[in-house]
Short mmCIF file of C-alpha atoms in Angstrom, two decimals:
data_model
loop_
_atom_site.label_atom_id
_atom_site.label_comp_id
_atom_site.label_asym_id
_atom_site.label_seq_id
_atom_site.Cartn_x
_atom_site.Cartn_y
_atom_site.Cartn_z
CA MET A 349 6.08 10.53 -26.24
CA HIS A 350 6.23 14.13 -25.13
CA TYR A 351 9.26 16.10 -23.99
CA GLU A 352 8.58 18.55 -21.22
CA HIS A 353 11.05 21.39 -21.78
CA ALA A 354 9.20 24.59 -22.73
CA PRO A 355 8.87 26.63 -24.85
CA THR A 356 10.39 24.22 -27.35
CA ARG A 357 10.29 20.77 -25.84
CA THR A 358 13.79 19.41 -26.05
CA HIS A 359 15.40 16.07 -25.37
CA GLN A 360 19.13 15.45 -25.76
CA TRP A 361 18.49 14.02 -29.22
CA VAL A 362 14.97 15.04 -30.19
CA THR A 363 13.42 18.52 -30.29
CA CYS A 364 9.79 19.53 -30.71
CA PRO A 365 9.17 23.10 -31.93
CA GLU A 366 5.38 22.84 -31.66
CA PRO A 367 3.93 20.23 -29.30
CA ARG A 368 0.77 18.62 -30.70
CA PRO A 369 -0.65 16.37 -27.97
CA GLN A 370 -3.45 15.15 -30.25
CA ALA A 371 -1.11 14.21 -33.10
CA THR A 372 -1.38 10.64 -34.36
CA VAL A 373 1.90 10.63 -36.31
CA LYS A 374 5.45 11.52 -35.28
CA LEU A 375 7.73 12.87 -38.03
CA LEU A 376 11.37 12.41 -37.01
CA CYS A 377 13.65 14.57 -39.19
CA LEU A 378 17.41 14.17 -39.55
CA PRO A 379 19.41 17.15 -40.85
CA HIS A 380 21.84 17.55 -43.71
CA ALA A 381 25.53 18.24 -43.08
CA GLY A 382 26.15 21.40 -41.06
CA ALA A 383 22.48 21.92 -40.20
CA SER A 384 20.78 22.25 -36.83
CA PRO A 385 17.28 21.10 -35.86
CA ARG A 386 16.07 24.67 -36.44
CA SER A 387 16.30 24.11 -40.18
CA PHE A 388 13.09 22.07 -39.85
CA PHE A 389 11.16 24.41 -37.53
CA PRO A 390 9.34 26.32 -40.34
CA TRP A 391 7.78 23.05 -41.49
CA THR A 392 5.23 23.05 -38.68
CA ALA A 393 3.07 25.62 -40.49
CA GLU A 394 2.66 23.38 -43.56
CA LEU A 395 2.30 19.96 -41.95
CA ASP A 396 -1.13 18.47 -41.30
CA ALA A 397 -2.41 19.10 -37.77
CA ASN A 398 -2.16 15.42 -36.84
CA ILE A 399 1.62 15.36 -37.47
CA GLU A 400 4.07 16.26 -34.69
CA LEU A 401 7.44 17.43 -35.99
CA LEU A 402 10.48 16.06 -34.13
CA PRO A 403 13.80 17.32 -35.55
CA VAL A 404 16.90 15.47 -34.38
CA CYS A 405 19.68 17.46 -32.70
CA LEU A 406 23.15 16.04 -33.30
CA ALA A 407 26.03 16.71 -30.90
CA GLY A 408 27.83 20.04 -31.14
CA ARG A 409 24.84 22.24 -31.97
CA ALA A 410 21.78 23.86 -30.37
CA ASN A 411 21.17 22.39 -26.90
CA ARG A 412 24.20 20.08 -27.33
CA MET A 413 26.83 22.73 -28.12
CA ASP A 414 29.23 21.49 -25.45
CA GLU A 415 29.29 17.88 -26.66
CA PRO A 416 32.04 16.56 -28.97
CA LEU A 417 31.12 16.29 -32.63
CA ALA A 418 30.44 12.86 -34.08
CA THR A 419 32.58 11.77 -37.02
CA ARG A 420 31.20 8.25 -37.64
CA VAL A 421 27.73 6.82 -38.12
CA GLU A 422 28.50 4.50 -35.20
CA ASP A 423 28.86 7.54 -32.93
CA ILE A 424 25.21 8.40 -33.55
CA THR A 425 22.85 5.55 -34.31
CA PRO A 426 23.03 3.43 -31.12
CA SER A 427 22.28 6.37 -28.80
CA LEU A 428 19.75 7.87 -31.19
CA ALA A 429 17.96 4.51 -31.36
CA ASN A 430 17.69 4.54 -27.56
CA ALA A 431 16.21 8.04 -27.71
CA VAL A 432 13.53 7.18 -30.28
CA LEU A 433 12.40 3.91 -28.69
CA PRO A 434 9.45 5.55 -26.90
CA LEU A 435 8.25 6.94 -30.25
CA MET A 436 7.98 3.52 -31.81
CA ASP A 437 4.68 2.75 -30.08
CA ASP A 438 3.10 5.42 -32.32
CA THR A 439 2.86 5.81 -36.07
CA VAL A 440 6.28 7.21 -36.92
CA VAL A 441 7.93 8.45 -40.12
CA PHE A 442 11.68 8.98 -40.51
CA PHE A 443 12.83 11.72 -42.92
CA GLY A 444 16.40 12.65 -43.79
CA HIS A 445 18.01 14.86 -46.42
CA SER A 446 21.50 14.11 -47.77
CA LEU A 447 23.56 13.12 -44.69
CA GLY A 448 20.25 12.94 -42.83
CA ALA A 449 19.02 10.31 -45.30
CA LEU A 450 22.02 8.13 -44.48
CA LEU A 451 21.41 8.57 -40.75
CA ALA A 452 17.69 7.80 -41.09
CA PHE A 453 18.55 4.64 -43.02
CA GLU A 454 21.17 3.55 -40.49
CA LEU A 455 18.82 4.32 -37.60
CA THR A 456 16.26 2.01 -39.19
CA LEU A 457 18.93 -0.68 -39.55
CA GLU A 458 19.87 -0.26 -35.89
CA LEU A 459 16.26 -0.80 -34.83
CA ARG A 460 16.11 -3.93 -36.98
CA ARG A 461 19.34 -5.25 -35.46
CA ARG A 462 17.67 -5.02 -32.07
CA GLY A 463 14.63 -6.92 -33.28
CA LEU A 464 12.45 -3.82 -33.00
CA ARG A 465 9.87 -2.55 -35.44
CA GLN A 466 10.89 -0.26 -38.26
CA PRO A 467 9.25 3.11 -39.00
CA ASP A 468 5.92 3.11 -40.78
CA LEU A 469 7.64 5.01 -43.59
CA LEU A 470 11.27 5.90 -44.36
CA VAL A 471 11.72 8.99 -46.56
CA VAL A 472 15.19 9.63 -48.00
CA SER A 473 15.97 12.86 -49.84
CA GLY A 474 18.91 14.02 -51.93
CA ARG A 475 21.19 11.03 -51.42
CA THR A 476 22.43 8.06 -53.39
CA THR A 477 21.74 4.64 -51.97
CA PRO A 478 24.37 3.38 -49.48
CA GLY A 479 27.21 1.70 -51.30
CA SER A 480 27.11 3.94 -54.38
CA GLU A 481 28.75 7.04 -52.88
CA ARG A 482 31.23 9.12 -54.85
CA ALA A 483 34.78 9.26 -53.51
CA LEU A 484 34.74 12.84 -52.22
CA LYS A 485 36.99 13.86 -49.33
CA LEU A 486 35.87 17.42 -48.72
CA HIS A 487 36.30 17.06 -44.96
CA THR A 488 40.10 16.99 -45.40
CA LEU A 489 40.30 20.37 -47.20
CA PRO A 490 41.55 23.63 -45.63
CA ASP A 491 38.75 25.92 -44.44
CA ARG A 492 38.61 28.33 -47.38
CA LEU A 493 38.76 25.55 -49.97
CA LEU A 494 36.21 23.52 -48.02
CA VAL A 495 33.68 26.36 -48.15
CA ARG A 496 34.32 26.97 -51.84
CA GLU A 497 33.95 23.31 -52.80
CA VAL A 498 30.85 22.69 -50.68
CA GLN A 499 29.17 25.70 -52.29
CA ARG A 500 30.27 24.64 -55.76
CA ILE A 501 29.17 21.03 -55.42
CA TYR A 502 26.12 21.26 -53.18
CA GLY A 503 25.34 24.86 -52.25
CA GLY A 504 23.21 25.26 -49.15
CA ILE A 505 25.46 27.26 -46.81
CA PRO A 506 23.25 30.19 -45.77
CA ARG A 507 24.39 33.62 -46.97
CA GLU A 508 24.31 34.97 -43.41
CA VAL A 509 26.91 32.35 -42.48
CA LEU A 510 29.11 33.07 -45.49
CA VAL A 511 29.28 36.83 -44.84
CA GLU A 512 29.84 36.65 -41.07
CA PRO A 513 33.38 35.37 -40.31
CA GLU A 514 32.65 34.56 -36.67
CA LEU A 515 29.54 32.57 -37.53
CA LEU A 516 31.37 30.79 -40.33
CA GLN A 517 34.16 29.76 -37.96
CA ARG A 518 31.60 28.27 -35.57
CA THR A 519 29.88 26.43 -38.40
CA LEU A 520 32.94 24.96 -40.13
CA PRO A 521 33.85 22.32 -37.49
CA ILE A 522 30.26 21.05 -37.56
CA LEU A 523 30.20 20.94 -41.35
CA ARG A 524 33.59 19.23 -41.49
CA ALA A 525 32.59 16.55 -38.96
CA ASP A 526 29.30 15.89 -40.74
CA LEU A 527 31.06 15.56 -44.08
CA GLN A 528 33.49 13.11 -42.49
CA ILE A 529 30.56 10.93 -41.39
CA ASN A 530 29.27 10.89 -44.95
CA GLU A 531 32.60 10.51 -46.74
CA THR A 532 34.07 7.77 -44.55
CA TYR A 533 30.87 5.73 -44.35
CA ASP A 534 31.43 2.07 -45.13
CA PRO A 535 28.17 0.16 -45.53
CA ALA A 536 28.27 -3.18 -43.73
CA LEU A 537 27.31 -6.34 -45.55
CA ARG A 538 23.61 -7.00 -45.06
CA SER A 539 21.85 -10.28 -45.62
CA ARG A 540 18.46 -8.78 -46.40
CA PRO A 541 16.81 -5.42 -47.12
CA LEU A 542 14.57 -3.48 -44.78
CA SER A 543 10.86 -4.26 -44.76
CA CYS A 544 9.37 -0.78 -44.24
CA PRO A 545 7.86 1.34 -47.04
CA LEU A 546 10.45 3.67 -48.57
CA LEU A 547 9.99 6.93 -50.47
CA ALA A 548 13.03 8.45 -52.24
CA VAL A 549 12.79 12.11 -53.28
CA GLY A 550 15.15 14.62 -54.86
CA GLY A 551 15.71 17.49 -57.25
CA THR A 552 15.61 17.01 -61.02
CA GLU A 553 18.76 19.12 -61.42
CA ASP A 554 20.82 17.59 -58.62
CA PRO A 555 23.98 16.48 -60.47
CA HIS A 556 24.98 14.12 -57.67
CA VAL A 557 21.69 12.27 -57.20
CA THR A 558 19.93 11.52 -60.47
CA GLY A 559 16.49 10.00 -60.84
CA THR A 560 18.14 6.70 -61.74
CA GLU A 561 20.21 6.81 -58.56
CA LEU A 562 17.13 7.57 -56.47
CA GLY A 563 15.58 4.47 -58.00
CA LEU A 564 18.43 2.33 -56.67
CA TRP A 565 17.01 2.78 -53.16
CA ARG A 566 14.54 0.12 -54.32
CA ARG A 567 17.02 -2.59 -53.39
CA GLN A 568 17.13 -1.39 -49.78
CA THR A 569 13.60 -2.53 -48.90
CA SER A 570 11.22 -5.40 -49.57
CA GLY A 571 8.34 -3.05 -48.72
CA THR A 572 6.56 -0.67 -51.05
CA PHE A 573 8.82 1.78 -52.85
CA ARG A 574 8.43 4.87 -55.00
CA THR A 575 10.41 7.90 -56.13
CA GLN A 576 9.39 11.51 -56.72
CA GLN A 577 11.34 14.50 -58.01
CA PHE A 578 10.81 18.26 -58.02
CA ARG A 579 12.59 20.78 -60.21
CA GLY A 580 15.69 22.08 -58.50
CA GLY A 581 19.15 21.11 -57.35
CA HIS A 582 20.49 19.39 -54.26
CA PHE A 583 18.63 21.77 -51.95
CA TYR A 584 15.42 21.77 -53.99
CA MET A 585 13.43 21.81 -50.73
CA ALA A 586 15.14 24.72 -49.00
CA GLU A 587 12.26 27.16 -49.39
CA GLY A 588 9.32 28.32 -51.49
CA GLU A 589 7.77 25.96 -54.01
CA GLY A 590 10.27 23.18 -53.36
CA ARG A 591 9.53 23.07 -49.65
CA ALA A 592 5.79 23.25 -50.29
CA TRP A 593 6.09 20.35 -52.74
CA LEU A 594 8.09 18.19 -50.31
CA LEU A 595 5.75 18.84 -47.39
CA GLY A 596 2.82 18.10 -49.68
CA GLN A 597 4.45 14.75 -50.48
CA LEU A 598 4.95 14.03 -46.78
CA ASN A 599 1.40 15.02 -45.87
CA ALA A 600 -0.02 12.83 -48.64
CA ALA A 601 2.16 9.83 -47.76
CA ILE A 602 1.20 10.11 -44.08
CA ARG A 603 -2.50 10.34 -44.93
CA GLU A 604 -2.09 7.06 -46.81
CA LEU A 605 -0.59 5.49 -43.67
CA ASN A 606 -3.65 6.56 -41.71
CA GLY A 607 -5.95 5.04 -44.28
#
C-alpha cells in the first residue's frame, strides 16, 4: 500500500518518510510514550533497501495535532487495525518500543480477533510482557514532578524539550496521556497465545525490563521466539551503536523472513 501525500507520504495513522515502491517488506513502527513518528525517520538510512519504513502517528501529534489524545489502548487499536489492513497483503513486521511494544502486541491481538492474519514478525522492545507491569502512576503527577520522575526512571526526554519551556508544555500532555495508556492497561483474559514469530529486545542495563522479563514474552506466542540484548538502558537504541545494533537485528530478522 502506498500513501500519496508528498514529500512524506502520510495517512491519518501511518507515515512514510521515504517511499520505496520496490520494497518487499513493510516495517510498521509504534512509538514510545511522548514520541512522534519522526523519532523513526533516521532509520531509513540503515534499513535494507527492500524495507519500507512506516511509523505510526498517534492522535495529538504531527499531522494529527488537532485530534484528542488517546488515554486507553481501546482508543487506538480498532482504528489502527483498520488503517493497516491494506498492508497485510504484503510481508509486514510490527515493531514497538516500550508503550509502542504494548500497542504492537494489542494491534496483533485485534487482527486475530477479526480472524485476520498476524504480522510475519512481531518485535517488542524495552517492555515487560503484558500482565507483569509495575504499579507506576506517573501520569497522575504534577508537571514538574512528572518530568523529574520520567527522567529518573526511564530517561529519554530530549534535552531540547527539557530546556525550552514552551516546547515542554506542548509535550507534557502527550507524554501524560501516553503514560496513562500504559499505566492503566488491563490485559484481557486470553484463551491462547499469538501464533506469529516474536522477537523481544532490550538493554542490558534497563532496570525495569531485565533479560528474564524479556524472556517471559515467550508465553505470548506459539510461534518461534527469541530474545536479544544490547548494552545500555531503557533507551539503548536511541542513537549511535545501540541504534545500529537494533537495526542490524531487524535487517537480519527480515532477511530470514525472505528466505
